[in-house]
JSON list of C-alpha atoms and ligand atoms in Angstrom, two decimals:
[
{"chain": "A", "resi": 146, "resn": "UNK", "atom": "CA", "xyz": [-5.62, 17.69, 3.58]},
{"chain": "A", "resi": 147, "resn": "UNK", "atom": "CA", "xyz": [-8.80, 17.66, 4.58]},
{"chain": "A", "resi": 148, "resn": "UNK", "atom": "CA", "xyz": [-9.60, 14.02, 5.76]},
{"chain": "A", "resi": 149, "resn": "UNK", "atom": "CA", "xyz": [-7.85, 11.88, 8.62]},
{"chain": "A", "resi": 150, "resn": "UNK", "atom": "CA", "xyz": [-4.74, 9.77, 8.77]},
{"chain": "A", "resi": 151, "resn": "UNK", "atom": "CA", "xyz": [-4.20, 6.32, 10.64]},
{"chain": "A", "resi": 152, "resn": "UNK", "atom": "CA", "xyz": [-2.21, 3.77, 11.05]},
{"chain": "A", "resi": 153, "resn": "UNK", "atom": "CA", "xyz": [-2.04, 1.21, 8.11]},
{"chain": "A", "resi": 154, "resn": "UNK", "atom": "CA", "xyz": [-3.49, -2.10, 9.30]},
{"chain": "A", "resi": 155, "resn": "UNK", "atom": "CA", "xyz": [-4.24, -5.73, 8.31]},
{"chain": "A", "resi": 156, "resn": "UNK", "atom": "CA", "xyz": [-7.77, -4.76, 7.81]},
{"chain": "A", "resi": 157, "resn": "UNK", "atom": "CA", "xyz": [-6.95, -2.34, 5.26]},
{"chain": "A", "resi": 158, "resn": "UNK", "atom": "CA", "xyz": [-5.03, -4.96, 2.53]},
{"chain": "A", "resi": 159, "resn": "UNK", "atom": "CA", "xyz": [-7.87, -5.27, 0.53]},
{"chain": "A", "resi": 160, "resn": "UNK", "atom": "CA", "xyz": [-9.06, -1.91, -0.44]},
{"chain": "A", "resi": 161, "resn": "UNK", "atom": "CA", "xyz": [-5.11, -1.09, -0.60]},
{"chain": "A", "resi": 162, "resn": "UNK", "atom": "CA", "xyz": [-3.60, -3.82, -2.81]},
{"chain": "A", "resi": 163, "resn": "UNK", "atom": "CA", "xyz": [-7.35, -2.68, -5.45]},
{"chain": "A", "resi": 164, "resn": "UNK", "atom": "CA", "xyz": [-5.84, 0.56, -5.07]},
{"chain": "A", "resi": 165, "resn": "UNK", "atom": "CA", "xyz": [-2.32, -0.47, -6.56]},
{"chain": "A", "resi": 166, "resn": "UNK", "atom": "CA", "xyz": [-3.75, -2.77, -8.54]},
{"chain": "A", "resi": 167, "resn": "UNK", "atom": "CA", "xyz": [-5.64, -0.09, -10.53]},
{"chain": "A", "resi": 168, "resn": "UNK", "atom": "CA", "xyz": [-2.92, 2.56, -10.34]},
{"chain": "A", "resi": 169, "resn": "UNK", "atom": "CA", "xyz": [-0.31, 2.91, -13.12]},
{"chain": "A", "resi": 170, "resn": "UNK", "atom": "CA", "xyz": [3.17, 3.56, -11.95]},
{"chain": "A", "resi": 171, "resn": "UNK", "atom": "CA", "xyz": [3.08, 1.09, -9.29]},
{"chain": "A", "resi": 172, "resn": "UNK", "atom": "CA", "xyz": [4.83, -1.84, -8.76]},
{"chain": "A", "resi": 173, "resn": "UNK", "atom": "CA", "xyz": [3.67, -5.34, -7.44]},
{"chain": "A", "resi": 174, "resn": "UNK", "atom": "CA", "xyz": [5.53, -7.98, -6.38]},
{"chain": "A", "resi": 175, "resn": "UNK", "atom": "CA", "xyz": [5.45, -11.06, -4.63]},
{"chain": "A", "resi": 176, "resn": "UNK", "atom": "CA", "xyz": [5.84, -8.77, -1.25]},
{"chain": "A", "resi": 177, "resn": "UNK", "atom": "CA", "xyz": [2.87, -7.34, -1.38]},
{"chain": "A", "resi": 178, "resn": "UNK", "atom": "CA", "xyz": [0.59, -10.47, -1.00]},
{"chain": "A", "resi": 179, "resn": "UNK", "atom": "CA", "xyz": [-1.25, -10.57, 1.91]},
{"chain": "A", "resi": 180, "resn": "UNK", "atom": "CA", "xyz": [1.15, -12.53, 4.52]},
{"chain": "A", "resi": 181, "resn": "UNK", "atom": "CA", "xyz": [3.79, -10.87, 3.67]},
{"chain": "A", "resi": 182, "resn": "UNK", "atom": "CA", "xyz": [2.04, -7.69, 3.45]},
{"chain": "A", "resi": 183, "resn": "UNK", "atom": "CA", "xyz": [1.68, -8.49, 7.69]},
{"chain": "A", "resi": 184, "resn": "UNK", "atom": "CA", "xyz": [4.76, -9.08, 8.20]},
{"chain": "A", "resi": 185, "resn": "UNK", "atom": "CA", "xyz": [6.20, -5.65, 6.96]},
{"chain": "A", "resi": 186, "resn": "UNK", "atom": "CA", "xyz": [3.54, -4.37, 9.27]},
{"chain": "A", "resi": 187, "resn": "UNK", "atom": "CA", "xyz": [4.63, -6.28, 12.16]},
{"chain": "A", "resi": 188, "resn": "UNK", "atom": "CA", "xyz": [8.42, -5.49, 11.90]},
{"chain": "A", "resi": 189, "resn": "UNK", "atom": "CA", "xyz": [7.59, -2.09, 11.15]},
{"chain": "A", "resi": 190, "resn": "UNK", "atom": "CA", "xyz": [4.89, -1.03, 13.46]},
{"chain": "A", "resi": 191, "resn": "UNK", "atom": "CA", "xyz": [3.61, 2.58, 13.11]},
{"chain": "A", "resi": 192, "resn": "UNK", "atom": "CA", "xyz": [5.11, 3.36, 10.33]},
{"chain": "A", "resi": 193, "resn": "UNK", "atom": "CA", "xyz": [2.52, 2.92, 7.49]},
{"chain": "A", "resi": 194, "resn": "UNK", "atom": "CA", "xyz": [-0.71, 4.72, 7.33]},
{"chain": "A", "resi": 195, "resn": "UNK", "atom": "CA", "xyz": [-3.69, 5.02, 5.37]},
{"chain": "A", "resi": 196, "resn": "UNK", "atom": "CA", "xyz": [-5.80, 8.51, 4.17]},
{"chain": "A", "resi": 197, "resn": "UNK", "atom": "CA", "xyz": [-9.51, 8.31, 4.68]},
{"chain": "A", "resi": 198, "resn": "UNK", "atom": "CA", "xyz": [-11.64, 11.17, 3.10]},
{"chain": "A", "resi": 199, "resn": "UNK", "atom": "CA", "xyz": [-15.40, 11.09, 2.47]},
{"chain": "A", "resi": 200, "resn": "UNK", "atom": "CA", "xyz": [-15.53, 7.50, 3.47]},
{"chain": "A", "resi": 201, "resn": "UNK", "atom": "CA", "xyz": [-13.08, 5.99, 1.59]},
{"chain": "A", "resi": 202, "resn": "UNK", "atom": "CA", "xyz": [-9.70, 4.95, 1.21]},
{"chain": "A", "resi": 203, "resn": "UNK", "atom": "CA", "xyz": [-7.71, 7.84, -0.61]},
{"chain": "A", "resi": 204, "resn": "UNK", "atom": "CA", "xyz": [-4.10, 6.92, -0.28]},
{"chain": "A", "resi": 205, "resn": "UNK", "atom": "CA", "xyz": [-1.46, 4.68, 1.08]},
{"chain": "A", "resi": 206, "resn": "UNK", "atom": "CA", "xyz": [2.34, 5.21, 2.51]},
{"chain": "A", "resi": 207, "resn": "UNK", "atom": "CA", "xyz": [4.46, 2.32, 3.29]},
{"chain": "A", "resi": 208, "resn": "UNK", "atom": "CA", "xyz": [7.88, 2.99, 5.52]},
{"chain": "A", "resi": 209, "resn": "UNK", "atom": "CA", "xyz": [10.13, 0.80, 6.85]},
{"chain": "A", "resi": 210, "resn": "UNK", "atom": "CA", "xyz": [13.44, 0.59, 7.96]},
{"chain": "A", "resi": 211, "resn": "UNK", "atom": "CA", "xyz": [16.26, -1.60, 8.76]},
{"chain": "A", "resi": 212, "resn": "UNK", "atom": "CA", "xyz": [17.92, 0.29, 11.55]},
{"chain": "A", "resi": 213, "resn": "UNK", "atom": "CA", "xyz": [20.25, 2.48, 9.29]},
{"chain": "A", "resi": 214, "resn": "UNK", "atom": "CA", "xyz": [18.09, 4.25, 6.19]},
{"chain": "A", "resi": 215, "resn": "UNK", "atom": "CA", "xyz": [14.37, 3.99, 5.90]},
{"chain": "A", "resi": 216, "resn": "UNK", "atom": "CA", "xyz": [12.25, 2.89, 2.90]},
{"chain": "A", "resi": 217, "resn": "UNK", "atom": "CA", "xyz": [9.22, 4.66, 1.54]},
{"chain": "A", "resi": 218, "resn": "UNK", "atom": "CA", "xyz": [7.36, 2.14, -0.74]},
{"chain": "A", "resi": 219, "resn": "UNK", "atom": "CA", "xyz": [3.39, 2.55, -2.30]},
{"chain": "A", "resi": 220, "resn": "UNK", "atom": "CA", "xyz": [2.94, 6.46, -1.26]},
{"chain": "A", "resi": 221, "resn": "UNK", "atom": "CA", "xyz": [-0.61, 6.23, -3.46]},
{"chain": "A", "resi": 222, "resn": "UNK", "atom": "CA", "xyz": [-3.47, 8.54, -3.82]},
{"chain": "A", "resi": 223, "resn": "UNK", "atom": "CA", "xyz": [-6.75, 7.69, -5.56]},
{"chain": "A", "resi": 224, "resn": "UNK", "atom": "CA", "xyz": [-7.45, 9.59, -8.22]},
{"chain": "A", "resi": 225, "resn": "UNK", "atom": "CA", "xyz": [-10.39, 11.06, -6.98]},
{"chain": "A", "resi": 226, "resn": "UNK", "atom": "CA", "xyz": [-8.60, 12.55, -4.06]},
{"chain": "A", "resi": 227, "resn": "UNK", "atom": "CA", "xyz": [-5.21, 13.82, -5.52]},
{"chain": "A", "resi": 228, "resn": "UNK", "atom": "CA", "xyz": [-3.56, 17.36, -5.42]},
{"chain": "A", "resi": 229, "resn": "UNK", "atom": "CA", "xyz": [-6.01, 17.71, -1.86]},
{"chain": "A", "resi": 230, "resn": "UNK", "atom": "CA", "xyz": [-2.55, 17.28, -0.35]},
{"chain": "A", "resi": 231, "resn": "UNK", "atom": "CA", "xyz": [-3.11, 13.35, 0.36]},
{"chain": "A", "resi": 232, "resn": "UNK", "atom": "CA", "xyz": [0.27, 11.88, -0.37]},
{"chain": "A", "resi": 233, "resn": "UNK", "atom": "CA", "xyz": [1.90, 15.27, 1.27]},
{"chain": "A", "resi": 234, "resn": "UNK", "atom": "CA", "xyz": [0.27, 14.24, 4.80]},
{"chain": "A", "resi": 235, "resn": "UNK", "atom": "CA", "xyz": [1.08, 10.75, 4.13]},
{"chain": "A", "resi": 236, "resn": "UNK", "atom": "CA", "xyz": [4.57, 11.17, 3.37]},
{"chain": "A", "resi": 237, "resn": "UNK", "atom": "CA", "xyz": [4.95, 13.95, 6.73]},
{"chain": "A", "resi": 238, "resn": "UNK", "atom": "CA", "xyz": [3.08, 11.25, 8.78]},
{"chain": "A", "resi": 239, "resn": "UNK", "atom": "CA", "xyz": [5.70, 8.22, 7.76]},
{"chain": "A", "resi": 240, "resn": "UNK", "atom": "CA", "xyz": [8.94, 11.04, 7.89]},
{"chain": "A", "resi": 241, "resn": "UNK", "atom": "CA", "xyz": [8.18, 11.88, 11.23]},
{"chain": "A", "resi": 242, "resn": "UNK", "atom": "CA", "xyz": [7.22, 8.66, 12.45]},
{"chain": "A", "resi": 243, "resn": "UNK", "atom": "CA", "xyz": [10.80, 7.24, 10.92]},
{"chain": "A", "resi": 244, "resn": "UNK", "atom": "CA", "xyz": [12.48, 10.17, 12.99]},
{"chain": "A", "resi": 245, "resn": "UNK", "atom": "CA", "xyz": [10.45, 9.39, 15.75]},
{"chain": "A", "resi": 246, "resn": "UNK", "atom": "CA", "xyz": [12.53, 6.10, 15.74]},
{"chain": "A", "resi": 247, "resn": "UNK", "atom": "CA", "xyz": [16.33, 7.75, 15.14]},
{"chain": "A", "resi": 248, "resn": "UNK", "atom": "CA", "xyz": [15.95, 7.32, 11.13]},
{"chain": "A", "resi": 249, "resn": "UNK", "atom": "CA", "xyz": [17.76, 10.69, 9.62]},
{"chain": "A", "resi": 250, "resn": "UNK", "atom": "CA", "xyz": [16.89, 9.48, 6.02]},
{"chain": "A", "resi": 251, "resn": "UNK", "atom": "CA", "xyz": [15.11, 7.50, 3.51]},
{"chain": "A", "resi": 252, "resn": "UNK", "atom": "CA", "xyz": [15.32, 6.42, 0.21]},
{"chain": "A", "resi": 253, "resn": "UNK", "atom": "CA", "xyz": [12.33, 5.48, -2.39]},
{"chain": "A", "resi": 254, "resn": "UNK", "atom": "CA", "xyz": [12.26, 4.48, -6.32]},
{"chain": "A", "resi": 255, "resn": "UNK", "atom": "CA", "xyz": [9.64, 5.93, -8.65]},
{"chain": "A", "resi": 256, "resn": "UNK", "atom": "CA", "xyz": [10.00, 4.78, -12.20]},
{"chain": "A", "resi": 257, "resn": "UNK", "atom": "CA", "xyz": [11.41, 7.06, -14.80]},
{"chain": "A", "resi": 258, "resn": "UNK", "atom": "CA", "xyz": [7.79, 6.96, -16.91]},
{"chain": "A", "resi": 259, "resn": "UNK", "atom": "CA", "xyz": [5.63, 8.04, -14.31]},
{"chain": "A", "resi": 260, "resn": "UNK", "atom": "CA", "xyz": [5.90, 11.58, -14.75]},
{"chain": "A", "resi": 261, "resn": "UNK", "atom": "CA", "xyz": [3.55, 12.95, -11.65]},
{"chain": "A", "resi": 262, "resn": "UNK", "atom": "CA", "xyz": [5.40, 10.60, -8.84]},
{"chain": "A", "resi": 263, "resn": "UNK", "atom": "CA", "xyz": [8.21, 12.02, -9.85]},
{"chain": "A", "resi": 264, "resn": "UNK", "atom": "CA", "xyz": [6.88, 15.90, -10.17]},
{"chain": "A", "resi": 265, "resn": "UNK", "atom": "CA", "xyz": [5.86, 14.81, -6.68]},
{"chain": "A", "resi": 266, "resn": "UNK", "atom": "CA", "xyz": [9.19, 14.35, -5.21]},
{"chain": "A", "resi": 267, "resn": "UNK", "atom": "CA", "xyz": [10.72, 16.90, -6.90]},
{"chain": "A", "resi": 268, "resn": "UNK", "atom": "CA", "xyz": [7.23, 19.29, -5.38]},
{"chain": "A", "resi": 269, "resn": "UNK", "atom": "CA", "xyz": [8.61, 17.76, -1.54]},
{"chain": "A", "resi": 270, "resn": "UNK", "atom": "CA", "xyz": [12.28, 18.64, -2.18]},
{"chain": "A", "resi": 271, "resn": "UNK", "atom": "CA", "xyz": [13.38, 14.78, -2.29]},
{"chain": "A", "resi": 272, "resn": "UNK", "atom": "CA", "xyz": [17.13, 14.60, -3.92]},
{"chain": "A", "resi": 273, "resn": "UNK", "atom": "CA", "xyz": [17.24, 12.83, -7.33]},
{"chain": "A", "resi": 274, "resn": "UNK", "atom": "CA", "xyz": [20.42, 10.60, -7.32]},
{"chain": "A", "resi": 275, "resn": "UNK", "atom": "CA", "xyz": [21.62, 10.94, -10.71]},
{"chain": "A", "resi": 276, "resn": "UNK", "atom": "CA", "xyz": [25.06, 9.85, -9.49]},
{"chain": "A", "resi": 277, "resn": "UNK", "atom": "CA", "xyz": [23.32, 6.13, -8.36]},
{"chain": "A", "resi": 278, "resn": "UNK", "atom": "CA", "xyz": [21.98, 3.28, -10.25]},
{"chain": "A", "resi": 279, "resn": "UNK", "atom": "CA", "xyz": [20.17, 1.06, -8.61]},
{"chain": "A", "resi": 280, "resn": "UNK", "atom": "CA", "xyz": [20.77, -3.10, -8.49]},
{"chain": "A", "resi": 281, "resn": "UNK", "atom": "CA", "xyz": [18.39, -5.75, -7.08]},
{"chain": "A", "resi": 282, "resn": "UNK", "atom": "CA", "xyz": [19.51, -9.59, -6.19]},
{"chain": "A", "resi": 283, "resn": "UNK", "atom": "CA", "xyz": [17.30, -12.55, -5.41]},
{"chain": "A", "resi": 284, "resn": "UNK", "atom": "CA", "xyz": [18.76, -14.09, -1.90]},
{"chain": "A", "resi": 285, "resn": "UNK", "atom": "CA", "xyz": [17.92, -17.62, -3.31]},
{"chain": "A", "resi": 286, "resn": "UNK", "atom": "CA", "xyz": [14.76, -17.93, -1.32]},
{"chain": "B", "resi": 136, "resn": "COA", "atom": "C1", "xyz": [2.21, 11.05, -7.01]},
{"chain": "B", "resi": 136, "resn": "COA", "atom": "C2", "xyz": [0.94, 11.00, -6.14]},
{"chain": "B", "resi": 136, "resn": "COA", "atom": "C3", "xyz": [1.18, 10.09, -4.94]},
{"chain": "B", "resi": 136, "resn": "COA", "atom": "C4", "xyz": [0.65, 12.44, -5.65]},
{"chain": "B", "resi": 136, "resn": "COA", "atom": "O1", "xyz": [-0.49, 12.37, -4.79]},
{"chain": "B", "resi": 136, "resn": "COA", "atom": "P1", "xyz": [-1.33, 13.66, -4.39]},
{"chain": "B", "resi": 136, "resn": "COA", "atom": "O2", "xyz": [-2.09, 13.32, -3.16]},
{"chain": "B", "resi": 136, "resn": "COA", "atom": "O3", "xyz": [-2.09, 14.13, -5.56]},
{"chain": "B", "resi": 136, "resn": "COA", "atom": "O4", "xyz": [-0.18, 14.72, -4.07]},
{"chain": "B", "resi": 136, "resn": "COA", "atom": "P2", "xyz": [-0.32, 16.09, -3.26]},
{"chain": "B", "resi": 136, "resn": "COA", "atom": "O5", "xyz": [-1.69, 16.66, -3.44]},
{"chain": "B", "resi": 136, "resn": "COA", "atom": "O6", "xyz": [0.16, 15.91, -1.86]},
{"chain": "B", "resi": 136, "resn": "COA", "atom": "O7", "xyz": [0.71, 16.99, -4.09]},
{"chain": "B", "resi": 136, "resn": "COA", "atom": "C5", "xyz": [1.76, 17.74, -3.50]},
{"chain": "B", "resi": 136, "resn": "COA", "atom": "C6", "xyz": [2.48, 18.48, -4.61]},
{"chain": "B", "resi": 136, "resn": "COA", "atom": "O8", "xyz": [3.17, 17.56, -5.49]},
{"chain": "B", "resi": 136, "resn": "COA", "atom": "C7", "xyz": [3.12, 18.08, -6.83]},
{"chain": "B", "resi": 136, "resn": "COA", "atom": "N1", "xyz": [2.37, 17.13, -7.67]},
{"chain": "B", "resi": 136, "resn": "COA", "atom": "C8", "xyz": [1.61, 16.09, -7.27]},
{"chain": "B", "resi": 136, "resn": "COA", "atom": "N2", "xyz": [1.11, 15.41, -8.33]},
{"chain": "B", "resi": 136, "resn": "COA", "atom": "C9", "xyz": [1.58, 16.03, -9.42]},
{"chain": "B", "resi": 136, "resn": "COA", "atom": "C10", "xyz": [1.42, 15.82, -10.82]},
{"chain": "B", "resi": 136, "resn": "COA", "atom": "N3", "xyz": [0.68, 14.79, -11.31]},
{"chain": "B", "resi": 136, "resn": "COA", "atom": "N4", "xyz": [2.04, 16.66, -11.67]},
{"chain": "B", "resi": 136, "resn": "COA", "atom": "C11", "xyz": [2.78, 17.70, -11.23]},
{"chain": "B", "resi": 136, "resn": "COA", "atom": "N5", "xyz": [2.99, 17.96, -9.89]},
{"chain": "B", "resi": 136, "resn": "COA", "atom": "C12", "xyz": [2.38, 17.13, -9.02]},
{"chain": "B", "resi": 136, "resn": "COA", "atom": "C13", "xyz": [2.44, 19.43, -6.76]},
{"chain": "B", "resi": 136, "resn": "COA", "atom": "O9", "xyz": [3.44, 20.43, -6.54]},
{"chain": "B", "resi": 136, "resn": "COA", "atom": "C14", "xyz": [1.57, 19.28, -5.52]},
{"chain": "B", "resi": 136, "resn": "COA", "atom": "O10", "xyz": [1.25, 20.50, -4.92]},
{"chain": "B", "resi": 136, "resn": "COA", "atom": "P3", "xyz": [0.00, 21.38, -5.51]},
{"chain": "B", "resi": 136, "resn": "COA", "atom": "O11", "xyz": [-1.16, 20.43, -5.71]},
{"chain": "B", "resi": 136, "resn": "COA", "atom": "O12", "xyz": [-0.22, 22.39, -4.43]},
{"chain": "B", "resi": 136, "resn": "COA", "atom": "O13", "xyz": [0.49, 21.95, -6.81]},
{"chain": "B", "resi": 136, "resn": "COA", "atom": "C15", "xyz": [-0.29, 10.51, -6.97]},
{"chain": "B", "resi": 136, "resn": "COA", "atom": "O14", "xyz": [-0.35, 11.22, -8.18]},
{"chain": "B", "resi": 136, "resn": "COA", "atom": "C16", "xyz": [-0.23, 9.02, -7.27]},
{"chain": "B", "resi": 136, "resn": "COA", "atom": "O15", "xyz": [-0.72, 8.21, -6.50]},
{"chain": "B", "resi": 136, "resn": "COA", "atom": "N6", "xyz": [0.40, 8.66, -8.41]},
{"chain": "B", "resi": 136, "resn": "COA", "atom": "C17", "xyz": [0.53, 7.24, -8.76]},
{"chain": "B", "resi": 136, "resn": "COA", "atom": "C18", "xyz": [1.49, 6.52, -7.83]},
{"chain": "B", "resi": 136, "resn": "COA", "atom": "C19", "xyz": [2.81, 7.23, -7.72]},
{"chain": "B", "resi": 136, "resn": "COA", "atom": "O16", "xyz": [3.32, 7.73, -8.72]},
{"chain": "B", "resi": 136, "resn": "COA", "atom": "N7", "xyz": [3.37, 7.29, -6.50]},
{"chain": "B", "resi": 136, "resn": "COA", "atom": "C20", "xyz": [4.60, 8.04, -6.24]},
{"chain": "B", "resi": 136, "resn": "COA", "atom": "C21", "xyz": [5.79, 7.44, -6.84]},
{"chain": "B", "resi": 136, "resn": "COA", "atom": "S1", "xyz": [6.38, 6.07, -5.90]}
]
């Protein structure tokens, strides 16, 4: 890639939530308003990173974990920028930085109509559970 990676920080929510916004395939949710958006950061710190290139925002990786498996959410390149090897750097930059912390794995969802995230993971050698299905519960919050 050529362009430069750093850490994802508060400054960067707004040009990263217009990037979701305008990209297909990606989820929203009530998580990824701003305060909540800072706390992932905060209980996660140095995991999430940003790609700059010619000025600009050009992608977005998301990791977390919860002590056990780690969680890869919003890996995102701009349109403008993709196959330059953008969500590649991002996703070596959060896998390493995971390890970096004792994390041996990580898990991420990509919906089953967005054809090029999941080309993507297949291109990176990710595992496709076929034997899983995946459940979500509210906590009652
Ligand atoms: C999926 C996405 C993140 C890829 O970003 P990118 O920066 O273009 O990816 P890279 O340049 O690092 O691509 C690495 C490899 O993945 C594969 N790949 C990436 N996008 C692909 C596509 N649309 N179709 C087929 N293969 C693709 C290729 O093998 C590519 O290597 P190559 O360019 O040398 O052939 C980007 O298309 C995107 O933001 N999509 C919308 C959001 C999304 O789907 N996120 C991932 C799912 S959660």
């Amino acid at each position: 890639m050529n362009g430069e990676l750093r850490p994802f920080g508060p400054a960067d929510y707004d040009a990263a939530r217009a990037l979701w916004e305008r990209t297909p395939g990606v989820g929203l949710s009530a998580a990824d308003e701003r305060a909540p958006l800072e706390r992932f950061l905060r209980r996660n710190p140095g995991l999430s990173f940003v790609a700059m290139r010619q000025g600009e925002l050009a992608g977005t990786i998301l990791c977390g974990h919860d002590g056990r498996r780690g969680l890869v959410h919003h890996l995102v390149t701009a349109p403008a920028h993709r196959r330059h090897g953008v969500a590649r750097a991002l996703l070596h930059a959060g896998l390493a930085a995971l390890a970096a912390q004792g994390i041996d794995k990580c898990h991420l969802l990509v919906f089953r109509d967005n054809p090029g995230g999941i080309a993507f993971w297949r291109a990176v050698a990710a595992t496709e559970r076929l034997e899983l299905s995946l459940f979500s519960l509210a906590t009652g919050r």
